[in-house]
Short mmCIF file of C-alpha atoms and ligand atoms in Angstrom, two decimals:
data_model
loop_
_atom_site.label_atom_id
_atom_site.label_comp_id
_atom_site.label_asym_id
_atom_site.label_seq_id
_atom_site.Cartn_x
_atom_site.Cartn_y
_atom_site.Cartn_z
CA MET A 26 0.67 0.30 0.09
CA LYS A 27 1.41 3.55 -0.72
CA ILE A 28 0.46 6.22 1.15
CA LEU A 29 0.83 10.20 0.25
CA VAL A 30 1.78 12.12 3.60
CA THR A 31 2.14 16.38 2.76
CA GLY A 32 3.76 17.77 6.15
CA GLY A 33 5.90 14.98 6.17
CA ALA A 34 9.17 16.24 6.41
CA GLY A 35 7.36 18.26 9.93
CA TYR A 36 7.11 17.78 13.53
CA ILE A 37 4.26 15.06 13.98
CA GLY A 38 4.18 13.80 9.75
CA SER A 39 8.30 12.91 10.17
CA HIS A 40 7.27 10.62 13.38
CA ALA A 41 4.18 9.20 11.45
CA VAL A 42 6.54 8.85 8.25
CA ARG A 43 8.37 6.73 10.24
CA ARG A 44 6.05 4.95 12.01
CA LEU A 45 4.47 3.87 8.41
CA VAL A 46 7.82 2.59 7.08
CA THR A 47 8.10 0.46 9.44
CA ALA A 48 4.17 -1.06 9.21
CA GLY A 49 5.79 -1.60 5.91
CA PHE A 50 3.50 1.03 3.68
CA GLU A 51 5.45 2.32 0.80
CA VAL A 52 5.71 6.38 1.31
CA VAL A 53 5.68 9.04 -1.26
CA VAL A 54 6.42 13.02 0.60
CA ILE A 55 4.94 16.30 -0.01
CA ASP A 56 6.71 18.55 1.66
CA ASN A 57 7.27 22.18 0.39
CA LEU A 58 10.00 22.22 3.58
CA SER A 59 9.31 26.35 4.82
CA LYS A 60 9.11 24.30 7.95
CA GLY A 61 9.48 20.63 7.58
CA HIS A 62 13.04 19.38 7.36
CA LYS A 63 14.32 17.21 5.12
CA VAL A 64 17.14 15.50 6.95
CA ALA A 65 13.43 13.65 9.43
CA LEU A 66 12.73 12.09 6.63
CA PRO A 67 13.79 8.39 6.22
CA SER A 68 15.38 7.24 3.11
CA GLU A 69 13.04 4.94 2.17
CA CYS A 70 10.22 7.30 1.13
CA LYS A 71 10.49 9.46 -1.95
CA LEU A 72 10.40 13.89 -1.11
CA TYR A 73 8.66 16.25 -3.59
CA VAL A 74 9.28 19.65 -2.50
CA GLU A 75 5.74 21.25 -2.95
CA ASP A 76 3.50 23.40 -2.38
CA LEU A 77 -0.36 22.60 -1.82
CA LYS A 78 -1.27 25.96 -3.89
CA ASN A 79 -0.07 23.94 -6.54
CA GLN A 80 -3.46 21.88 -7.57
CA GLU A 81 -2.27 20.53 -10.99
CA LYS A 82 1.44 19.56 -9.87
CA ILE A 83 -0.73 17.64 -6.93
CA TYR A 84 -2.89 16.12 -9.03
CA ASP A 85 0.68 15.26 -11.10
CA ILE A 86 1.99 13.78 -8.12
CA LEU A 87 -1.45 12.01 -7.25
CA SER A 88 -1.65 10.58 -11.48
CA ILE A 89 2.10 9.31 -10.87
CA GLU A 90 2.29 7.53 -7.77
CA LYS A 91 -1.40 5.91 -7.25
CA VAL A 92 -1.16 6.17 -4.14
CA ASP A 93 -3.94 4.36 -1.81
CA ALA A 94 -4.40 6.87 0.88
CA VAL A 95 -3.44 10.69 1.73
CA MET A 96 -2.36 11.63 5.15
CA HIS A 97 -2.81 15.55 5.81
CA PHE A 98 -0.50 17.10 8.45
CA SER A 99 1.08 19.87 6.73
CA ALA A 100 -0.87 23.82 7.80
CA SER A 101 0.11 26.60 9.33
CA ILE A 102 0.00 25.81 13.32
CA GLU A 103 0.81 28.60 15.42
CA VAL A 104 -2.46 30.09 17.49
CA GLY A 105 -1.18 33.73 18.10
CA GLU A 106 0.45 34.08 14.53
CA SER A 107 -3.49 32.75 13.52
CA MET A 108 -4.55 35.76 15.15
CA LYS A 109 -2.02 38.21 13.72
CA ASP A 110 -2.28 36.69 9.87
CA PRO A 111 -5.82 35.37 10.23
CA ILE A 112 -5.76 35.53 5.81
CA HIS A 113 -2.67 33.39 5.39
CA PHE A 114 -3.95 30.92 7.85
CA TYR A 115 -7.18 30.46 5.19
CA GLU A 116 -5.60 30.20 2.38
CA ASN A 117 -2.49 27.76 3.58
CA ASN A 118 -4.83 25.75 5.21
CA VAL A 119 -8.94 25.75 4.41
CA ARG A 120 -7.87 27.09 0.57
CA ASN A 121 -4.92 24.35 0.14
CA THR A 122 -6.98 21.78 1.53
CA ILE A 123 -9.41 22.77 -0.97
CA ASN A 124 -6.21 21.69 -3.31
CA LEU A 125 -5.45 18.72 -2.23
CA LEU A 126 -9.13 17.53 -2.10
CA LEU A 127 -10.12 18.35 -5.75
CA ALA A 128 -6.78 17.04 -7.05
CA MET A 129 -7.36 13.73 -5.20
CA THR A 130 -10.64 13.96 -6.64
CA ARG A 131 -9.87 13.88 -10.14
CA ALA A 132 -6.92 11.35 -9.38
CA GLY A 133 -9.57 9.01 -7.90
CA VAL A 134 -8.00 9.05 -4.43
CA ASN A 135 -10.34 8.52 -2.08
CA LYS A 136 -9.05 7.82 1.43
CA ILE A 137 -8.30 10.66 3.85
CA ILE A 138 -6.36 10.68 7.50
CA PHE A 139 -6.80 14.56 8.37
CA SER A 140 -4.89 16.13 11.25
CA SER A 141 -7.11 18.16 13.77
CA THR A 142 -6.69 19.55 16.50
CA ALA A 143 -8.05 20.09 19.55
CA ALA A 144 -8.34 24.44 18.87
CA VAL A 145 -11.40 22.85 17.18
CA PHE A 146 -13.74 23.01 20.95
CA GLY A 147 -12.46 26.00 22.01
CA ASP A 148 -13.26 26.79 25.99
CA PRO A 149 -14.58 23.27 26.62
CA GLU A 150 -18.01 23.00 28.61
CA GLU A 151 -17.20 19.43 29.59
CA VAL A 152 -13.47 18.16 30.63
CA PRO A 153 -12.76 15.70 29.52
CA MET A 154 -13.62 16.26 25.60
CA LYS A 155 -15.60 13.97 23.56
CA GLU A 156 -16.09 13.40 20.16
CA ASP A 157 -19.10 15.33 20.46
CA SER A 158 -18.01 18.13 22.79
CA LYS A 159 -19.20 21.64 21.71
CA LYS A 160 -17.32 22.53 19.20
CA ALA A 161 -16.64 26.53 19.14
CA PRO A 162 -13.44 27.42 18.40
CA THR A 163 -11.49 30.80 20.20
CA ASN A 164 -8.90 30.73 16.96
CA VAL A 165 -8.50 31.64 13.60
CA TYR A 166 -6.43 28.16 13.57
CA GLY A 167 -8.88 26.48 15.62
CA ARG A 168 -11.45 27.83 13.20
CA THR A 169 -9.43 26.41 9.97
CA LYS A 170 -9.47 22.71 11.21
CA LEU A 171 -12.68 23.35 12.11
CA MET A 172 -13.76 24.51 8.54
CA MET A 173 -11.60 21.53 7.24
CA GLU A 174 -12.97 19.21 9.32
CA THR A 175 -16.43 20.42 7.71
CA ILE A 176 -15.64 20.16 4.15
CA ILE A 177 -13.76 16.86 4.51
CA LYS A 178 -17.67 15.31 6.23
CA ASP A 179 -19.43 17.10 3.44
CA LEU A 180 -17.19 15.29 0.62
CA ALA A 181 -17.94 11.99 2.64
CA SER A 182 -21.52 12.89 2.70
CA VAL A 183 -22.26 12.91 -0.92
CA GLY A 184 -19.50 9.34 -1.37
CA ASN A 185 -16.76 10.75 -2.95
CA LEU A 186 -14.52 10.60 0.48
CA ASN A 187 -13.60 8.23 3.53
CA TYR A 188 -11.86 9.51 6.38
CA GLY A 189 -10.15 9.60 9.74
CA ILE A 190 -10.15 12.94 11.91
CA LEU A 191 -7.61 12.95 14.67
CA ARG A 192 -8.52 15.81 17.25
CA TYR A 193 -4.76 16.02 18.74
CA PHE A 194 -4.24 17.45 21.94
CA ASN A 195 -0.75 18.56 22.59
CA ALA A 196 1.87 17.19 21.36
CA ALA A 197 5.53 16.60 22.62
CA GLY A 198 8.17 14.43 23.09
CA ALA A 199 10.68 12.97 20.03
CA ASP A 200 11.21 9.70 18.94
CA ASP A 201 12.96 7.75 21.09
CA SER A 202 16.20 6.88 18.39
CA GLY A 203 17.02 10.63 19.25
CA ASP A 204 17.73 11.45 15.66
CA ILE A 205 14.30 13.47 14.93
CA GLY A 206 12.72 15.26 17.22
CA GLU A 207 10.86 19.06 17.75
CA ASP A 208 12.41 22.08 16.12
CA HIS A 209 9.79 24.78 15.43
CA ASP A 210 11.30 28.14 14.33
CA PRO A 211 10.30 30.22 16.42
CA GLU A 212 9.41 27.73 19.29
CA THR A 213 6.31 28.58 21.27
CA HIS A 214 5.89 25.15 22.74
CA LEU A 215 5.85 24.38 26.55
CA ILE A 216 8.70 21.29 27.12
CA PRO A 217 10.98 22.64 24.66
CA LEU A 218 11.14 25.69 26.28
CA ILE A 219 11.74 24.14 29.08
CA LEU A 220 14.47 22.71 28.51
CA GLN A 221 16.36 25.00 26.85
CA VAL A 222 17.08 26.45 30.30
CA PRO A 223 18.86 23.28 31.24
CA LEU A 224 20.53 23.74 27.94
CA LYS A 225 21.24 27.56 28.79
CA GLN A 226 19.83 29.24 26.13
CA ARG A 227 17.28 30.78 28.35
CA ASP A 228 17.45 32.09 32.07
CA LYS A 229 13.92 30.39 32.71
CA ILE A 230 11.21 29.85 31.64
CA PHE A 231 7.53 32.17 31.93
CA VAL A 232 4.67 30.56 33.46
CA PHE A 233 1.53 31.91 31.82
CA GLY A 234 -0.55 32.76 34.31
CA ARG A 235 -0.95 31.38 37.81
CA ASP A 236 -4.67 32.27 38.63
CA TYR A 237 -6.63 29.93 36.66
CA PRO A 238 -9.07 28.22 38.56
CA THR A 239 -6.87 25.10 38.55
CA LYS A 240 -5.43 22.76 41.51
CA ASP A 241 -2.22 25.58 41.60
CA GLY A 242 -3.83 28.19 39.02
CA THR A 243 -1.67 27.65 36.33
CA CYS A 244 -3.03 26.05 32.66
CA ILE A 245 -3.79 22.31 32.61
CA ARG A 246 -3.08 20.37 29.91
CA ASP A 247 -3.03 16.67 27.78
CA TYR A 248 0.20 15.84 26.81
CA ILE A 249 0.58 13.45 24.20
CA HIS A 250 3.75 11.68 22.92
CA VAL A 251 4.36 11.90 18.55
CA ASN A 252 5.12 8.60 18.55
CA ASP A 253 1.15 7.55 20.58
CA LEU A 254 0.23 9.99 18.34
CA ALA A 255 1.79 8.47 15.10
CA ASP A 256 0.73 4.92 16.16
CA ALA A 257 -2.76 6.41 16.24
CA HIS A 258 -2.78 7.53 12.32
CA ILE A 259 -1.34 3.70 11.97
CA LEU A 260 -4.09 2.34 13.47
CA VAL A 261 -6.79 4.79 11.76
CA LEU A 262 -5.56 4.36 8.14
CA GLU A 263 -5.42 0.24 8.46
CA LYS A 264 -9.14 1.00 9.25
CA ILE A 265 -10.29 3.03 6.24
CA LEU A 266 -8.50 1.24 4.21
CA ASP A 267 -10.23 -1.72 5.12
CA ALA A 268 -13.47 -0.72 4.98
CA LYS A 269 -16.01 2.02 3.32
CA VAL A 270 -16.05 3.93 6.70
CA ASN A 271 -15.36 7.23 8.31
CA CYS A 272 -14.52 8.42 11.76
CA GLU A 273 -13.45 11.03 13.84
CA TYR A 274 -10.96 10.55 17.47
CA ASN A 275 -9.89 12.70 20.43
CA LEU A 276 -6.40 11.47 20.70
CA GLY A 277 -5.00 12.52 23.91
CA SER A 278 -3.58 10.59 26.84
CA GLY A 279 -6.76 11.34 28.83
CA ASN A 280 -4.31 12.77 31.88
CA GLY A 281 -4.32 16.83 32.71
CA TYR A 282 -0.79 18.14 33.78
CA SER A 283 -0.14 21.75 34.97
CA VAL A 284 2.65 23.72 33.96
CA ASN A 285 3.69 23.83 37.14
CA GLU A 286 3.72 20.03 37.08
CA VAL A 287 5.18 19.85 33.66
CA ILE A 288 7.99 21.89 35.02
CA ALA A 289 8.40 19.78 38.24
CA MET A 290 8.85 16.56 35.97
CA CYS A 291 11.56 18.70 33.95
CA GLU A 292 13.45 19.00 36.45
CA GLU A 293 13.38 15.74 37.83
CA VAL A 294 14.25 14.15 34.62
CA VAL A 295 17.12 16.81 34.00
CA GLY A 296 17.89 16.82 37.26
CA MET A 297 18.10 20.40 38.17
CA PRO A 298 15.81 23.04 39.14
CA ILE A 299 14.35 25.36 36.39
CA ASN A 300 13.90 28.60 36.91
CA THR A 301 10.63 30.23 36.39
CA GLU A 302 9.24 33.78 36.59
CA GLU A 303 5.17 34.25 36.18
CA ALA A 304 3.88 36.17 33.46
CA PRO A 305 0.64 37.20 32.56
CA ARG A 306 -1.95 34.99 31.07
CA ARG A 307 -1.70 34.61 27.75
CA ALA A 308 -4.88 35.34 24.69
CA GLY A 309 -6.66 32.71 24.41
CA ASP A 310 -5.45 30.01 26.71
CA ALA A 311 -8.31 27.91 27.75
CA PRO A 312 -7.51 27.17 32.15
CA ILE A 313 -8.16 22.89 31.51
CA LEU A 314 -8.26 21.03 27.80
CA VAL A 315 -8.03 16.76 28.30
CA ALA A 316 -9.11 14.36 25.97
CA ASP A 317 -11.29 11.81 26.59
CA PRO A 318 -9.61 8.79 24.39
CA SER A 319 -11.85 5.67 25.03
CA LEU A 320 -13.42 5.53 22.05
CA LEU A 321 -9.97 5.74 20.06
CA LYS A 322 -9.33 2.64 22.67
CA LYS A 323 -12.52 1.09 22.86
CA GLU A 324 -12.85 0.97 18.67
CA LEU A 325 -8.97 0.66 17.63
CA GLY A 326 -7.35 -0.68 20.72
CA TRP A 327 -5.13 2.49 20.85
CA GLU A 328 -2.45 2.35 23.82
CA GLN A 329 -0.68 5.34 25.52
CA LYS A 330 2.64 4.17 25.53
CA TYR A 331 4.43 7.27 26.59
CA ASN A 332 3.67 8.74 30.02
CA LEU A 333 4.57 12.32 31.17
CA ARG A 334 8.25 11.30 32.47
CA LYS A 335 8.52 9.20 29.16
CA ILE A 336 7.64 12.36 26.83
CA ILE A 337 10.16 14.63 28.81
CA SER A 338 12.84 12.09 28.57
CA SER A 339 12.60 11.21 25.56
CA SER A 340 12.43 14.87 24.53
CA TRP A 341 15.32 15.97 26.40
CA LYS A 342 17.89 13.26 24.80
CA TRP A 343 17.19 15.18 21.28
CA HIS A 344 16.83 18.76 22.42
CA LYS A 345 20.23 17.77 24.53
CA SER A 346 22.17 15.86 21.39
CA HIS A 347 20.56 18.61 18.64
CA PRO A 348 20.52 21.75 20.59
CA ARG A 349 19.63 23.61 17.75
CA GLY A 350 17.39 21.52 15.85
CA TYR A 351 18.21 20.20 12.78
CA ASN A 352 21.41 22.32 12.12
CA ILE A 353 23.27 20.38 15.36
N1 UFG B 27 3.28 27.99 28.62
C1 UFG B 27 3.79 28.77 29.27
N2 UFG B 27 5.06 29.24 28.95
C2 UFG B 27 5.78 29.45 28.19
C3 UFG B 27 4.92 28.61 26.95
C4 UFG B 27 3.51 27.53 27.26
O1 UFG B 27 3.11 28.75 30.91
O2 UFG B 27 7.01 30.15 27.82
C5 UFG B 27 1.73 27.43 28.81
C6 UFG B 27 0.40 27.72 28.16
O3 UFG B 27 0.32 29.06 28.70
C7 UFG B 27 -0.17 26.63 27.80
C8 UFG B 27 0.86 25.23 28.23
O4 UFG B 27 2.51 26.12 28.67
O5 UFG B 27 -1.28 26.84 29.45
C9 UFG B 27 0.80 24.89 26.98
O6 UFG B 27 1.09 26.02 25.91
P1 UFG B 27 1.89 25.12 24.65
O7 UFG B 27 2.02 26.72 23.74
O8 UFG B 27 2.85 24.31 24.53
O9 UFG B 27 0.18 24.59 23.80
P2 UFG B 27 -0.87 25.21 23.74
O10 UFG B 27 -1.78 24.18 24.68
O11 UFG B 27 -0.89 26.12 23.66
O12 UFG B 27 -1.56 24.59 22.37
C10 UFG B 27 -1.30 22.97 21.62
C11 UFG B 27 -0.66 23.53 20.11
C12 UFG B 27 -1.60 24.09 19.80
C13 UFG B 27 -3.01 22.84 20.00
C14 UFG B 27 -3.43 22.54 21.51
C15 UFG B 27 -4.39 21.91 21.44
O13 UFG B 27 0.39 24.54 19.93
O14 UFG B 27 -1.91 23.50 17.92
O15 UFG B 27 -2.40 22.68 21.55
O16 UFG B 27 -4.38 21.58 22.98
F1 UFG B 27 -4.01 23.02 19.19
#
């Protein structure tokens, strides 16, 4: 079976590509390398450096490669940037997904796994969040992802598509090999930023808000290892390749950790204290985001393999050996 992976050179995409190759799939990647890293890709996969805005090129690739399904990771992902430059997000996320879907329809490819996000829920009314929890995104990024989910579901409803939608909570960690991991520019995510303190790349970590209605006043998130995410993709892929079915799952561990708890676990893993400083709340942050992953467990037998300690240990291994990311 051959799978086309968009955004395969990115953080989550590259871990999924590795898992696909290991599971015996042939993998073709489309990535414009604006954020992705060519070196993150295994030699077994074929890379097309292309942008999804070029529908004809995508159609040509799909026609040549004759893939069985598409995993669609590529997107703009920074929430803060989405509020400053919304049109870029609508172009890069919504328009480019429509391009991809049009190219797929023309090439007769009708199975897609779509990377969605907990950001589609906005401020949750219930925690943990189930698949049918109310979706009311509070930022442009989340709105673009919800729009893309809707478009995919509408195409499926007229029989043109089979889909698997996975809504990620807080992806973190790195492959156990220590040779692929998180390398964003700029970095905005909590765990890599905390680990920059023991790496002496920053003096301290700012804690954005200590006055939230949570057990210690800091925000609670559901951190999930990037390989646990990748495993879920393989399970969902097998499901939609096997049968003409559609499915959507929330993909998190089901456990919430506060910012303070994450910092404390980083201190334990690296074996040294980490300086912190209280800072104002970051606009748009919900107090608590935790997934209910029971549907994924029940229907596909997915299990989380990495707890928070393992997530942070894997991240530390990667950052220690690659303090400047893929620039070593
Ligand atoms: N935080 C700090 N200090 C920092 C960075 C982050 O206190 O320097 C806090 C944030 O306020 C938040 C928590 O750490 O409470 C996690 O923040 P991240 O930026 O690591 O992640 P987010 O929860 O904001 O967002 C991530 C992804 C989104 C996705 C969301 C889903 O970046 O794309 O998870 O839960 F939508």
